[in-house]
Amino acid sequence: MIVISLYCFLLLLLHRILIIESIVLQYETKCKSSQFIDLENLIGSLHTYAPNSTKLIVRDMGLTNGQQNLLKRYENIQIVSSNYAQSSNIQQIDVDHEFILINNTLYSRNNQGKYPFIDLIRKQFSFALVIPFIESQLNNLIHLLNLTEIYLPCQKYFHSTDLIFYHNEESSSALEKYITKLNYQNKCFKNIYYFAANLSADEDMYPVGSAYMWKKLFSNESTNTISLRARGYTHFFLMEPDTRPIRSYWLDAIIEKITNPYDQQSYISTNWWMIGSIYRGTIPLGREFLHINGNALYHLSLDFIRFIENVSNEIPNVLGKTNGYDLDLFLYMFKHVDIAKNVWHKFQFTDLIQNCWHSGCNDTDTDFIHMNPNTYLVHGNKILPKAVSSLKKFFYFILLGLCAMFCLRFRHYCRRVFINAILLKIF
Ligand SMILES: *[C@@H]1O[C@H](CO)[C@@H](O)[C@H](O)[C@H]1NC(C)=O
Ligand SMILES: *[C@@H]1O[C@H](CO)[C@@H](O)[C@H](O)[C@H]1NC(C)=O
Ligand SMILES: *[C@@H]1O[C@H](CO)[C@@H](O)[C@H](O)[C@H]1NC(C)=O
Ligand SMILES: *[C@@H]1O[C@H](CO)[C@@H](O)[C@H](O)[C@H]1NC(C)=O
Ligand SMILES: *[C@@H]1O[C@H](CO)[C@@H](O)[C@H](O)[C@H]1NC(C)=O
Ligand SMILES: *[C@@H]1O[C@H](CO)[C@@H](O)[C@H](O)[C@H]1NC(C)=O
Ligand SMILES: *[C@@H]1O[C@H](CO)[C@@H](O)[C@H](O)[C@H]1NC(C)=O
């Protein structure tokens, strides 16, 4: 009885929409910049439930450039200006509504402030390979760029792929001038850009600096010049300079993760947020450190951005609070299992890239390359030759002794510090 009355109530809330077969359906909605999340949810529900060719006309009531750029990549969307003459036979739908299909009949209803359809939007991808770096990583960066001439990124040219060099300093800094002067060119990238995070003195510290730089890439499509969504990008791969290709066509392999099994012009939906590598090292880290390393492929979904905002509200980017931006995502999910159960599937492991940290994997070893046919990139574990004087050796010896004494006394604390130090690549 209760079920039936609830059901009737639900039907009253729904607006039935007439589907006339054989005619291309069209709807029109109005959207302000602050309603963009509603619009994305509406478009996702349109792509999920309406017949394939159903078109949505979006009346632009003050969208940002970034929002307009994104809409251009979404399937069956037409943007019109606010004073565009309205055609009388087009059905209007409020931007805070969503489509739903019941018994093969299309209905619309209010979204109730929930946005389950955002990751179901079908769009043409626009991809950026982002290389973040600071001055001390210049050698690694140049080594990486040299490697891209041995291991070519792509076999076929992509029209929707850019390369972004992204540093921590101001845009006119010597570092930016240096990297610009290298004049790196590669036919696999349509455009090459140089981004400056311009971190303040407080932000520009290890390891919080990399967390700030990472977060800026995800910022909402507004005035921020580093926001990737503001440039119309839909996906990006973060490639720190200690990441190295180990075979050719690694960019093709990354793009295939996005488009699979479609071609690059297709409209595709991306129901994941992050695809990357697990820690494979020999030192056991324990379950609470299970995570995907930040050198990964990301989907610039508004849903993911809201999730990241949740995470950083709880674990701020402050020295002593953050465990590294990648680890924080997973610590948050282990703590909030009820939120996490809805989003775990959006985090996926891959062997496209391997985390070599403390794993002993050797990227110049042909055996390793042959035994890992799906692995195109590795990161970490680069053996750098170090010259240590005997005086320094003596001091290290004393320091080691003090640490050992400390660890014997405070075993639990010591283990945590040790593991963090491994993850922050201090060792
Ligand atoms: C920013 O994100 C919110 C959702 O968190 C969204 O509603 C809004 O439209 C976005 N864009 C701007 C320019 O604020
Ligand atoms: C509609 O889209 C679905 C999923 O993309 C596809 O399988 C189907 O063939 C399409 N139908 C038409 C008529 O294009
Ligand atoms: C949906 O279809 C089934 C089977 O035809 C029917 O029993 C049910 O009442 C229908 N529901 C609605 C809401 O029309
Ligand atoms: C990169 O290649 C250039 C030119 O081939 C060479 O001069 C330079 O030493 C290389 N740098 C590194 C770090 O391998
Ligand atoms: C960089 O940030 C500083 C404040 O930290 C600001 O004064 C300066 O104008 C910024 N530079 C650019 C190019 O935006
Ligand atoms: C953010 O957190 C709130 C509660 O703290 C939760 O209801 C919501 O689902 C979370 N959003 C995302 C996108 O994780
Ligand atoms: C990696 O493999 C190469 C080739 O087999 C070998 O010459 C080199 O010593 C190895 N490096 C390490 C650190 O094991």
XYZ file of N, CA and C and ligand atoms in Angstrom, residues 32-38 64 67 115 220-223 229 302 305-306 309, ligand 1:
71
model
N 22.797 29.872 -16.142
C 23.769 30.866 -15.657
C 25.034 30.113 -15.266
N 26.124 30.849 -15.094
C 27.381 30.165 -14.776
C 27.286 29.369 -13.474
N 26.545 29.897 -12.492
C 26.460 29.199 -11.197
C 25.604 27.937 -11.282
N 24.867 27.770 -12.380
C 24.004 26.581 -12.511
C 24.663 25.494 -13.358
N 25.944 25.650 -13.628
C 26.578 24.739 -14.576
C 26.536 23.288 -14.123
N 26.603 23.086 -12.831
C 26.562 21.698 -12.327
C 25.210 21.064 -12.628
N 24.131 21.872 -12.505
C 22.804 21.378 -12.860
C 22.751 21.040 -14.347
N 30.781 31.149 -18.304
C 32.187 31.546 -18.455
C 32.717 30.961 -19.774
N 33.234 27.273 -19.464
C 31.997 26.495 -19.553
C 31.542 26.377 -21.007
N 23.525 14.931 -8.267
C 24.011 15.015 -9.648
C 24.600 13.684 -10.127
N 37.976 25.139 -10.339
C 36.736 25.333 -11.067
C 36.967 26.302 -12.229
N 36.248 26.099 -13.288
C 36.449 26.875 -14.507
C 36.042 28.334 -14.277
N 36.925 29.120 -13.664
C 36.555 30.509 -13.406
C 37.646 31.432 -13.913
N 38.233 32.187 -13.015
C 39.217 33.166 -13.456
C 40.640 32.604 -13.425
N 39.984 22.901 -16.872
C 38.621 22.947 -17.418
C 38.355 24.284 -18.112
N 33.386 17.401 -13.022
C 32.938 18.294 -11.951
C 32.631 17.494 -10.685
N 35.886 16.968 -8.982
C 36.327 18.220 -8.376
C 35.611 18.451 -7.046
N 34.332 18.125 -6.999
C 33.590 18.263 -5.739
C 34.126 17.286 -4.701
N 37.289 18.693 -3.358
C 36.999 19.765 -2.396
C 36.642 19.178 -1.032
C 32.044 25.690 -9.819
O 31.605 24.513 -9.176
C 30.252 24.506 -8.773
C 29.968 23.175 -8.150
O 30.829 22.877 -7.118
C 29.332 24.809 -9.928
O 28.013 24.902 -9.487
C 29.743 26.087 -10.622
O 28.939 26.325 -11.725
C 31.183 25.990 -11.041
N 31.640 27.111 -11.839
C 31.790 28.384 -11.434
C 32.262 29.342 -12.476
O 31.578 28.747 -10.314
